[in-house]
XYZ file of C-alpha atoms in Angstrom:
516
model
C 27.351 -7.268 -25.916
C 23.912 -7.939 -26.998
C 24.392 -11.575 -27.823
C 26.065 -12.041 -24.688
C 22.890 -10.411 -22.685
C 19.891 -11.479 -24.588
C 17.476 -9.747 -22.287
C 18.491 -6.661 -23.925
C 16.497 -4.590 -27.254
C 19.540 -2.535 -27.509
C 21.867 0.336 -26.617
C 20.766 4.305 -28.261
C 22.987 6.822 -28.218
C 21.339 9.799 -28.314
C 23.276 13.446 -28.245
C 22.770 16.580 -25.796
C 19.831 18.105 -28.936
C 17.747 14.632 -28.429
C 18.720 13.051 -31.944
C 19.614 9.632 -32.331
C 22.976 9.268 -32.614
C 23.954 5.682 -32.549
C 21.617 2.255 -32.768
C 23.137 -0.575 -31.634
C 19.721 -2.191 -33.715
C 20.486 -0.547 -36.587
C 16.917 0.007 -37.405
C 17.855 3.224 -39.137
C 14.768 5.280 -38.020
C 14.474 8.490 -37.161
C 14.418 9.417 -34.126
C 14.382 12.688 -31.676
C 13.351 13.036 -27.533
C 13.850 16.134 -26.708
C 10.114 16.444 -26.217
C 10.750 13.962 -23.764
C 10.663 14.549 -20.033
C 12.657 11.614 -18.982
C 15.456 12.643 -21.736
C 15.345 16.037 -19.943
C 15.791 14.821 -16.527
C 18.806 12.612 -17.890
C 20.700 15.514 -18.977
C 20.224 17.330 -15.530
C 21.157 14.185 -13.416
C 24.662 12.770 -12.327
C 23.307 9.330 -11.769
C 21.271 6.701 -14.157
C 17.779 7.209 -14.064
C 14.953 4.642 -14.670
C 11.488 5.372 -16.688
C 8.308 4.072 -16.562
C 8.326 0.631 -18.284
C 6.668 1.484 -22.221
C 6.085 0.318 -25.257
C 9.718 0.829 -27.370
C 9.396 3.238 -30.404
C 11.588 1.565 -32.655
C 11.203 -2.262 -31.324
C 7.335 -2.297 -30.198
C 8.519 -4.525 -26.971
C 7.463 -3.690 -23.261
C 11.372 -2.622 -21.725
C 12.499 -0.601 -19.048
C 14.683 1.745 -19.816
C 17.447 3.887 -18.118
C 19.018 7.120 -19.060
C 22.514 8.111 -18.366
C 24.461 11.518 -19.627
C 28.096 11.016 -20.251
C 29.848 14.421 -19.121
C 32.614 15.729 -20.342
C 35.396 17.247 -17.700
C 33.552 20.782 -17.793
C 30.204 18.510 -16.781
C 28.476 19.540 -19.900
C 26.594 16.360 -21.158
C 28.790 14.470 -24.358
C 25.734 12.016 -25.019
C 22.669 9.957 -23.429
C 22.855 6.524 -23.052
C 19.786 4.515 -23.363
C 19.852 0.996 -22.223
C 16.471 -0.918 -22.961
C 15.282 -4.206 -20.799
C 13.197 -6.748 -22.513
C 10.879 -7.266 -19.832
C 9.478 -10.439 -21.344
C 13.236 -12.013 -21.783
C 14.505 -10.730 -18.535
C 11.491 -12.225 -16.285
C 12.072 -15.762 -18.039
C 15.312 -16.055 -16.830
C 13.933 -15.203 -13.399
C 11.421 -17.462 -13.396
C 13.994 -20.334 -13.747
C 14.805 -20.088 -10.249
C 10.762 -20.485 -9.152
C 10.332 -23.165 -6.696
C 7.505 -25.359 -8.102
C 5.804 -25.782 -11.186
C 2.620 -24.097 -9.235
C 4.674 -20.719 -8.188
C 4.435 -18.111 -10.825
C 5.905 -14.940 -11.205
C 4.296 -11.658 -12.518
C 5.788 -8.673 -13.322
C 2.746 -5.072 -13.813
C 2.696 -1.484 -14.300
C 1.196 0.725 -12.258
C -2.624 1.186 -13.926
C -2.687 -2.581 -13.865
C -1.591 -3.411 -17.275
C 0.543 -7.180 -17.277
C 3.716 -6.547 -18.522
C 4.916 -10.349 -17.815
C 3.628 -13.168 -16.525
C 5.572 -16.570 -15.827
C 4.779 -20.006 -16.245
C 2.073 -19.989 -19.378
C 1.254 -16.110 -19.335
C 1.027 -15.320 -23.458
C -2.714 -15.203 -23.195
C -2.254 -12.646 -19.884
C 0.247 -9.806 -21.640
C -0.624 -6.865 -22.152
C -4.050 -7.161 -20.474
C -5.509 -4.783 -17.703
C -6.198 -6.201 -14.419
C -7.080 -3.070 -12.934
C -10.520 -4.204 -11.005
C -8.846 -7.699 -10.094
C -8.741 -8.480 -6.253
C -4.678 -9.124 -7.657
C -3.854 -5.938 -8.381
C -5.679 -4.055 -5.769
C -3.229 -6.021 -3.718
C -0.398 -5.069 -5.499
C -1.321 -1.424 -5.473
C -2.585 -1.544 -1.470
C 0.484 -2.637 -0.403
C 3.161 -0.757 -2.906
C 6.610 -0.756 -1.404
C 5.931 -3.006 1.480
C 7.064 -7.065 1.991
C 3.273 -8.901 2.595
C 1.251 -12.032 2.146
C -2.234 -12.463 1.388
C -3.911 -15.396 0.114
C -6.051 -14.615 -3.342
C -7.243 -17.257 -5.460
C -6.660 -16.331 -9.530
C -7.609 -18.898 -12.279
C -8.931 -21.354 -10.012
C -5.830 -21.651 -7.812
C -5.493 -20.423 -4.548
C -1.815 -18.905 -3.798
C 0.181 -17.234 -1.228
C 0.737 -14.166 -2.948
C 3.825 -11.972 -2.133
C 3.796 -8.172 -3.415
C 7.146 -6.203 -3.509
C 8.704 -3.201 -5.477
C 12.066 -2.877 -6.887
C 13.434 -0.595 -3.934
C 16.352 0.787 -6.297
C 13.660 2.144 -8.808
C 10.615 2.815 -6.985
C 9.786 5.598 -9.570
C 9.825 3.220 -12.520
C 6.098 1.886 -10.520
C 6.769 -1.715 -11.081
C 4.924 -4.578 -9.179
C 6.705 -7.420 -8.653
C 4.452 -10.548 -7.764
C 5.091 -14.034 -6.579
C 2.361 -16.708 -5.728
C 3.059 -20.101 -4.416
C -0.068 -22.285 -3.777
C -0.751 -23.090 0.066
C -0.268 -26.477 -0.345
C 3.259 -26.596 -1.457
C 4.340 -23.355 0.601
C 3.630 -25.591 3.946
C 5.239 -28.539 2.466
C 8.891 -26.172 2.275
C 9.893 -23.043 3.644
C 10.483 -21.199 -0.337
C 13.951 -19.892 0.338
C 13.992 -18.959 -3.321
C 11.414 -16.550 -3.527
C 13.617 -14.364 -1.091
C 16.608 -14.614 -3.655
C 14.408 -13.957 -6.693
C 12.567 -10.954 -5.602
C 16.070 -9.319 -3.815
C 17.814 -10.059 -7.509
C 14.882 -8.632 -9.163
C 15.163 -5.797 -6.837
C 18.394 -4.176 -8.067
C 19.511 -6.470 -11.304
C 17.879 -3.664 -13.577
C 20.267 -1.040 -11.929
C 23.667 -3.304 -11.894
C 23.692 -4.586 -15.374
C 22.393 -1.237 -16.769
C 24.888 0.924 -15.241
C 27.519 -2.031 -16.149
C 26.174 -1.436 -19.787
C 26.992 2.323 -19.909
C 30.443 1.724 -18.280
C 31.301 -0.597 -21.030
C 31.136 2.110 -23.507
C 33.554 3.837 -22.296
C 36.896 3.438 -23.888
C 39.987 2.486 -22.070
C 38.427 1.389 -18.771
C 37.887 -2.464 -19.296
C 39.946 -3.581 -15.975
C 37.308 -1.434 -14.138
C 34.528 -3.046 -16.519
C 35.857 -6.221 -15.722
C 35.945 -5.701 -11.983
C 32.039 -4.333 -12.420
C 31.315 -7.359 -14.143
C 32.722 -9.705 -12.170
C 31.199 -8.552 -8.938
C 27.924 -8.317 -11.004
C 28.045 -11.920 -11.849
C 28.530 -13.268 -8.597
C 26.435 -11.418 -6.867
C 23.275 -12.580 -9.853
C 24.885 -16.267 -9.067
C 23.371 -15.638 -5.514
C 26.587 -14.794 -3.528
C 24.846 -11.702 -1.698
C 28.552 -11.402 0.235
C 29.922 -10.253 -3.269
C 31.678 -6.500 -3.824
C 33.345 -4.756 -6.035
C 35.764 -3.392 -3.227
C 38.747 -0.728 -3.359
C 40.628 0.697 -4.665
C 37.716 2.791 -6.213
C 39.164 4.904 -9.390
C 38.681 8.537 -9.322
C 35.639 9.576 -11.611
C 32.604 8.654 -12.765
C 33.440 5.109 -12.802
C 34.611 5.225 -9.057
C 31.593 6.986 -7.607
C 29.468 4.026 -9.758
C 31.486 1.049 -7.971
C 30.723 2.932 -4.893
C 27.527 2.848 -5.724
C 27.258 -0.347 -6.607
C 28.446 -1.851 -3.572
C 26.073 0.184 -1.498
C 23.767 -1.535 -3.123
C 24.831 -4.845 -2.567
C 24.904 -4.401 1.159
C 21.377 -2.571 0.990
C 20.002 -5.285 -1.088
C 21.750 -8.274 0.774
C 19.722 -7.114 3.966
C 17.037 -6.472 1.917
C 17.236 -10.322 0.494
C 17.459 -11.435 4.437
C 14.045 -9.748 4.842
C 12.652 -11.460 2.197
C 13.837 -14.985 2.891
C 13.136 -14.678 6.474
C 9.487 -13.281 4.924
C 9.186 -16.183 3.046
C 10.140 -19.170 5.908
C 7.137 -17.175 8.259
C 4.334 -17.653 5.619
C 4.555 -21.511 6.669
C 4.037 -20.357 10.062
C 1.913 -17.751 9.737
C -0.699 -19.617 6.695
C -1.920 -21.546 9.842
C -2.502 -18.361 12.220
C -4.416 -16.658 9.145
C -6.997 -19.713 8.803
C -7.403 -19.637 12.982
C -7.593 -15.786 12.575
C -10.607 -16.128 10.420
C -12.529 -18.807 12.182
C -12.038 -16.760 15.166
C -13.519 -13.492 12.927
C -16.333 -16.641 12.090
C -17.024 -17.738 15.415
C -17.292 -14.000 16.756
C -19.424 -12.804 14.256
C -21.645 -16.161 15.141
C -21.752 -15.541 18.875
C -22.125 -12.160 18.146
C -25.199 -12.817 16.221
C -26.986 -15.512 18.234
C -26.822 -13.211 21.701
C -29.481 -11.237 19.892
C -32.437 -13.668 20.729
C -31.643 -14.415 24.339
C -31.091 -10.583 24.871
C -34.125 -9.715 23.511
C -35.481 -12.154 25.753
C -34.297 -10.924 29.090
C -35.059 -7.433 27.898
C -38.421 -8.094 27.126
C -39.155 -9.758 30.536
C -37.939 -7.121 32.369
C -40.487 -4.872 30.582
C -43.210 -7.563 31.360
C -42.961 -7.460 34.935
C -42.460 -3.942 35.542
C -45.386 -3.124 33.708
C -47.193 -6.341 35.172
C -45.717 -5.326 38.768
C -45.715 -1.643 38.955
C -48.085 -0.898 41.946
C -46.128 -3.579 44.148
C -42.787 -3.295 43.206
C -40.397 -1.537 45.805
C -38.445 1.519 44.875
C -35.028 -0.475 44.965
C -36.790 -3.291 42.258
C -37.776 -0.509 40.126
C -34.138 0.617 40.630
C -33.002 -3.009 39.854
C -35.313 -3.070 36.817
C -33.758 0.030 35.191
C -30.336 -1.237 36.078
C -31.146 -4.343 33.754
C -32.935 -2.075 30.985
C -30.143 -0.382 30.960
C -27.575 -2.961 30.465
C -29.448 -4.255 27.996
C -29.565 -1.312 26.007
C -25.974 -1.133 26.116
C -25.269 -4.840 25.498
C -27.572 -4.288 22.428
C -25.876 -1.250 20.830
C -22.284 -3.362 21.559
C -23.318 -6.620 19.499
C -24.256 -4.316 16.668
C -21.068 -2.145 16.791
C -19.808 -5.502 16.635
C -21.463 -7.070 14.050
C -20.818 -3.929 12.079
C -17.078 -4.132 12.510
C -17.127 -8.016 11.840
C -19.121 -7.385 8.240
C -16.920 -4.429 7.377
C -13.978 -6.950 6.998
C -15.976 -9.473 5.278
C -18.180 -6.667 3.046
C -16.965 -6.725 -0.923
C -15.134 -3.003 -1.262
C -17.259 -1.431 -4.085
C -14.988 0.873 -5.326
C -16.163 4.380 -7.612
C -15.784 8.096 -7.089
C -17.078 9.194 -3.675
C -18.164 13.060 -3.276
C -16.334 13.182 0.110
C -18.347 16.639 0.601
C -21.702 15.586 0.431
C -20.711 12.921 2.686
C -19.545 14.985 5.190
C -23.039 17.120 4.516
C -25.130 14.076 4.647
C -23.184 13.266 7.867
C -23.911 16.487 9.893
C -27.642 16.329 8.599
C -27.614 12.783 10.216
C -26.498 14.204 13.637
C -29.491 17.376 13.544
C -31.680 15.691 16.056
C -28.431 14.478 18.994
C -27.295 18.390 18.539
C -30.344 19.920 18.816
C -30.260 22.670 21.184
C -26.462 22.819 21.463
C -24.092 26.102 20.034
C -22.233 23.866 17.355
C -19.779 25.987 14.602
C -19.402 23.760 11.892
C -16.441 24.372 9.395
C -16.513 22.954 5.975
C -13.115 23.378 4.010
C -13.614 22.324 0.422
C -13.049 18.329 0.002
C -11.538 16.051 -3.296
C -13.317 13.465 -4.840
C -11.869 10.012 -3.434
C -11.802 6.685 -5.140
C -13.673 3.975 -2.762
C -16.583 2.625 -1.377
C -19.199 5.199 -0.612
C -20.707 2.813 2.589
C -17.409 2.114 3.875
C -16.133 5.864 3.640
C -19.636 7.412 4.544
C -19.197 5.420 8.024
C -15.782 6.530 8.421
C -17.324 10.297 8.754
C -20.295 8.686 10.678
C -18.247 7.850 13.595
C -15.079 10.328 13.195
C -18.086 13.404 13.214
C -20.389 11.437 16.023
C -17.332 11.629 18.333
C -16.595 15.075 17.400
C -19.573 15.632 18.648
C -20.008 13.608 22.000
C -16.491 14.858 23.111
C -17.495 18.367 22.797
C -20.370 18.477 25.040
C -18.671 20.225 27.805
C -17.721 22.962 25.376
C -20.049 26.020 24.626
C -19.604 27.018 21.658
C -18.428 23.278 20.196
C -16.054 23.843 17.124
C -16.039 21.065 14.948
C -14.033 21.330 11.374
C -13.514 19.367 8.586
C -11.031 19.670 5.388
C -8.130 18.503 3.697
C -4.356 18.915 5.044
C -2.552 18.065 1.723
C -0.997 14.877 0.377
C 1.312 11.927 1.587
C 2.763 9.529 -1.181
C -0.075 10.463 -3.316
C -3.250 10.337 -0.985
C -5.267 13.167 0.380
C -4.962 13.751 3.789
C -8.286 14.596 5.325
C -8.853 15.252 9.115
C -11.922 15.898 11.379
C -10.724 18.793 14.380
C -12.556 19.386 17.438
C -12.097 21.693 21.018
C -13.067 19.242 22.913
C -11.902 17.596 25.988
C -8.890 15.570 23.982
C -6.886 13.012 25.511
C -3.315 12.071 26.691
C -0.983 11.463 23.569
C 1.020 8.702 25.862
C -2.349 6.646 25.150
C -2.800 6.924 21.518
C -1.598 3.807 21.143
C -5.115 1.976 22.515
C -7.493 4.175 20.650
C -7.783 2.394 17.547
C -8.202 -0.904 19.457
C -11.498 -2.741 19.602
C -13.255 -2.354 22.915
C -10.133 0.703 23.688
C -11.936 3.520 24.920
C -9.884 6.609 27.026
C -12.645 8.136 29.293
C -15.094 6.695 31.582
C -18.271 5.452 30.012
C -20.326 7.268 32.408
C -18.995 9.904 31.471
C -18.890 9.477 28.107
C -21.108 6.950 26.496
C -19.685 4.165 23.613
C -18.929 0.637 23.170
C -15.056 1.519 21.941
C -15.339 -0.215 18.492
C -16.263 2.861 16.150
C -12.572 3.865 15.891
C -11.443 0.373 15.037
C -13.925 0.057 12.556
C -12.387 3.961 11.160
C -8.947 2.129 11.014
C -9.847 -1.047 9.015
C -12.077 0.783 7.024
C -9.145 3.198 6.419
C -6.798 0.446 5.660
C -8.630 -1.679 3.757
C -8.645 1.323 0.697
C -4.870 1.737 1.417
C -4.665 3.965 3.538
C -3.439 5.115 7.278
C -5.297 6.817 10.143
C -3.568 8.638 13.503
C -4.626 11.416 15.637
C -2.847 13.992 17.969
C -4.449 15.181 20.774
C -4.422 16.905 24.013
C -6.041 16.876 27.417
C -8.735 20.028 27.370
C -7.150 20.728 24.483
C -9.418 19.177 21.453
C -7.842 16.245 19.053
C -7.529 16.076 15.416
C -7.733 13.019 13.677
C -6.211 12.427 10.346
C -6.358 9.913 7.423
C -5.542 9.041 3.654
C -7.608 7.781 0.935
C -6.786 7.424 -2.668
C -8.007 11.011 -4.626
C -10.371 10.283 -7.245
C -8.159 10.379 -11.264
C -10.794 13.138 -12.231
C -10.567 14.858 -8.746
C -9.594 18.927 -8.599
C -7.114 18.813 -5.471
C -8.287 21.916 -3.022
């Protein structure tokens, strides 16, 4: 079986105490893993079970492995089978279906480390990549079908990031980058096919491997195999089909082809992913010279506002004793707007930088930024019957600017929207995790707002109350959400008229963090 399926290190057979049993190698080492959580986990679990791509003890090659326990009738576990992917073989025969000798395939853990990487990648193996604008892509964006154009070695490619859906615990990043220039020449049809076979391939062939052991079910093998075949050949349609034996085997060909028909729609997504980054690499490039052209407009209003503002202080001063109570009126009227034209173009030159600013990522004391935060807001609440509540915060990973005006604006609307309230109760802690990241919220009693509109509040210029009532140029609250998103995360907020709101979001905790 191993000559016939190269990609393979070999087949272990290890029994229910966690020694090694049988070697399809033949290394004859030693070799026992019941100290091992994975091989624990095995023996409690009906179906295969994928680990964490390592280094193999007794090869010294980066595989993936999956564990399977053989039952007997009673359900008592006979043996584990260990089936071990040669990660470096395997992604070679993927990379034979890359379009173009500039697309490249790359296959990475999840602290960074390159596991494979396809055309020309010996020099790249093994190396950490951690800090690379690459990887923080990869890890942004785990589990989710996107595009973004980084350059790496000089080349600048449409990168695609996906995970293999079937084993989303083995925390593999799969990569494909196809440079601009040849990705709007053709549509790359067979990126969606390589990253949908790459998707569940680990999951067919391994559970076809442990159903070969078995003796005195090769018509079922063959069946498996057959179905297998096709469907790696690129017929998507393919399925193993009834009748489905009773058993073990029959529940894994029922498994099997739910997976075909959750990874054929998943292979749609991707090719129909793939034909829109033709369409889409030309909205990008008008997306940022509209971000460009903003940002210059934005800046060069500066001079002529400063001009009329400056004026209108000239002549009331100049004019005082002769103006007229409605041109003094008039006068204000146009001090005023300029004030508030003023603090607009710098919310929105602050919102424009914060998507061109380099993140500078470290660990970010998300208490003393809170602290700092309130200190910064002594002087606007001066006089006013504010209870502040401080729950114990994590240590984040992320840029301390870009997080310390996330509590700038989430705590100065705290504050605003609580006027009206005597006393204001403002509070600020952590609510847990969600797929790994803290979830830390800001909670007020203020006046709230109408859920049915929650929609527009993270929308530039978006605002829900009247800005006499309530003043703001409606950008801060974008600026939380790209902020928020550009270190992975997601922000929302629930709400309710007279009732207060409570807005929540995600960053990545800090590897040395205590969680509260």
């Amino acid at each position: 079986m191993l000559k016939e399926h190269p990609q393979y290190t070999g087949i272990l057979t290890i029994t229910p105490k966690g020694d090694l049993f049988c070697d399809s190698l033949r290394t004859g080492k030693a070799l026992h893993l019941t100290d091992r959580r994975y091989f624990q986990d095995a023996l409690n679990s009906k179906n295969p079970l994928a680990i964490e791509p390592a280094f193999g003890r007794l090869t010294g090659i980066a595989v993936l492995q999956v564990a399977y326990a053989a039952r007997r009738e009673t359900g008592e576990p006979r043996f584990v089978l260990l089936a071990s992917l040669n990660l470096e073989k395997y992604m070679q025969l993927r990379a034979m279906s890359l379009p173009r000798k500039t697309a490249v395939i790359a296959l990475m853990d999840g602290k960074g480390t390159i596991l494979t990487w396809h055309p020309d990648g010996e020099k790249l193996r093994g190396t950490s990549i951690a800090d690379s604008p690459l990887f923080r892509f990869a890890r942004e964006h785990y589990g989710e079908e996107v595009r973004e154009d980084i350059e790496v070695g000089g080349v600048s490619r449409i990168w695609a990031a996906s995970a293999l859906p079937e084993f989303p615990e083995a925390g593999l990043h799969v990569l494909v980058g196809v440079s601009k220039k040849d990705l709007l020449a053709t549509a790359n049809r067979n990126l969606g096919q390589a990253l949908s076979i790459l998707a569940i391939v680990s999951l067919l062939v391994f559970a076809g491997a442990w159903a070969l052991v078995e003796l005195g079910i090769r018509r079922q093998a063959a069946r498996i195999i057959a179905a297998v075949a096709r469907f790696s050949g690129g017929d998507f349609g393919a399925r193993i089909g009834k009748p489905y034996p009773r058993g073990e085997i029959g529940n894994l060909m029922t498994a099997l082809d739910h997976a075909f028909e959750l990874t054929q729609a998943e292979h749609q997504r991707v090719v129909q992913t793939a034909e829109a980054l033709a369409r889409t690499a030309e909205v990008e490039a008008a997306n940022k010279e509209l971000e460009s052209l903003s940002y210059s407009v934005s800046h060069d209003l500066r001079a002529p506002l400063r001009h009329i503002q400056g004026y209108a202080e000239m002549l009331g001063e100049d004019a005082e004793s002769t103006l007229s109570p409605e041109a003094r009126r008039y006068l204000d009227v146009i001090a005023g707007a300029g004030r508030e034209m003023g603090e607009l173009i710098d919310d929105l030159l602050s919102f424009l930088r914060m998507s061109r600013a380099e993140m500078r990522e470290t660990r970010v004391d998300l208490g003393a930024l809170v602290q700092n935060g309130i200190g910064d807001l002594e002087v606007s609440t001066r006089g006013r019957n504010i209870v502040w509540k401080v729950s114990p915060l994590p240590a984040a990973t992320g840029d301390r600017a870009m997080l310390k005006q996330v509590f700038a604006n989430l705590l100065g609307n705290a504050v605003k929207y609580t006027r009206p309230k005597d006393p204001a109760a403002i509070e600020i802690g952590c609510a847990g995790e969600e797929d790994g990241r803290v979830v830390l919220f800001v909670r007020d009693n203020g006046v709230g707002f109408d859920m049915q509109y929650a929609n527009k509040l993270f929308g530039v210029f978006q605002r829900l109350h009247r800005a006499d009532e309530y003043e703001g140029t409606g950008i801060g609250l974008a600026n939380v959400r790209r902020i928020v998103a550009r270190h992975g995360g997601r922000v929302w907020a629930e709400a309710a008229p007279d009732q207060g709101a409570t807005f929540y979001f995600t960053l990545r905790p800090s590897e040395s963090a205590d969680r509260p």
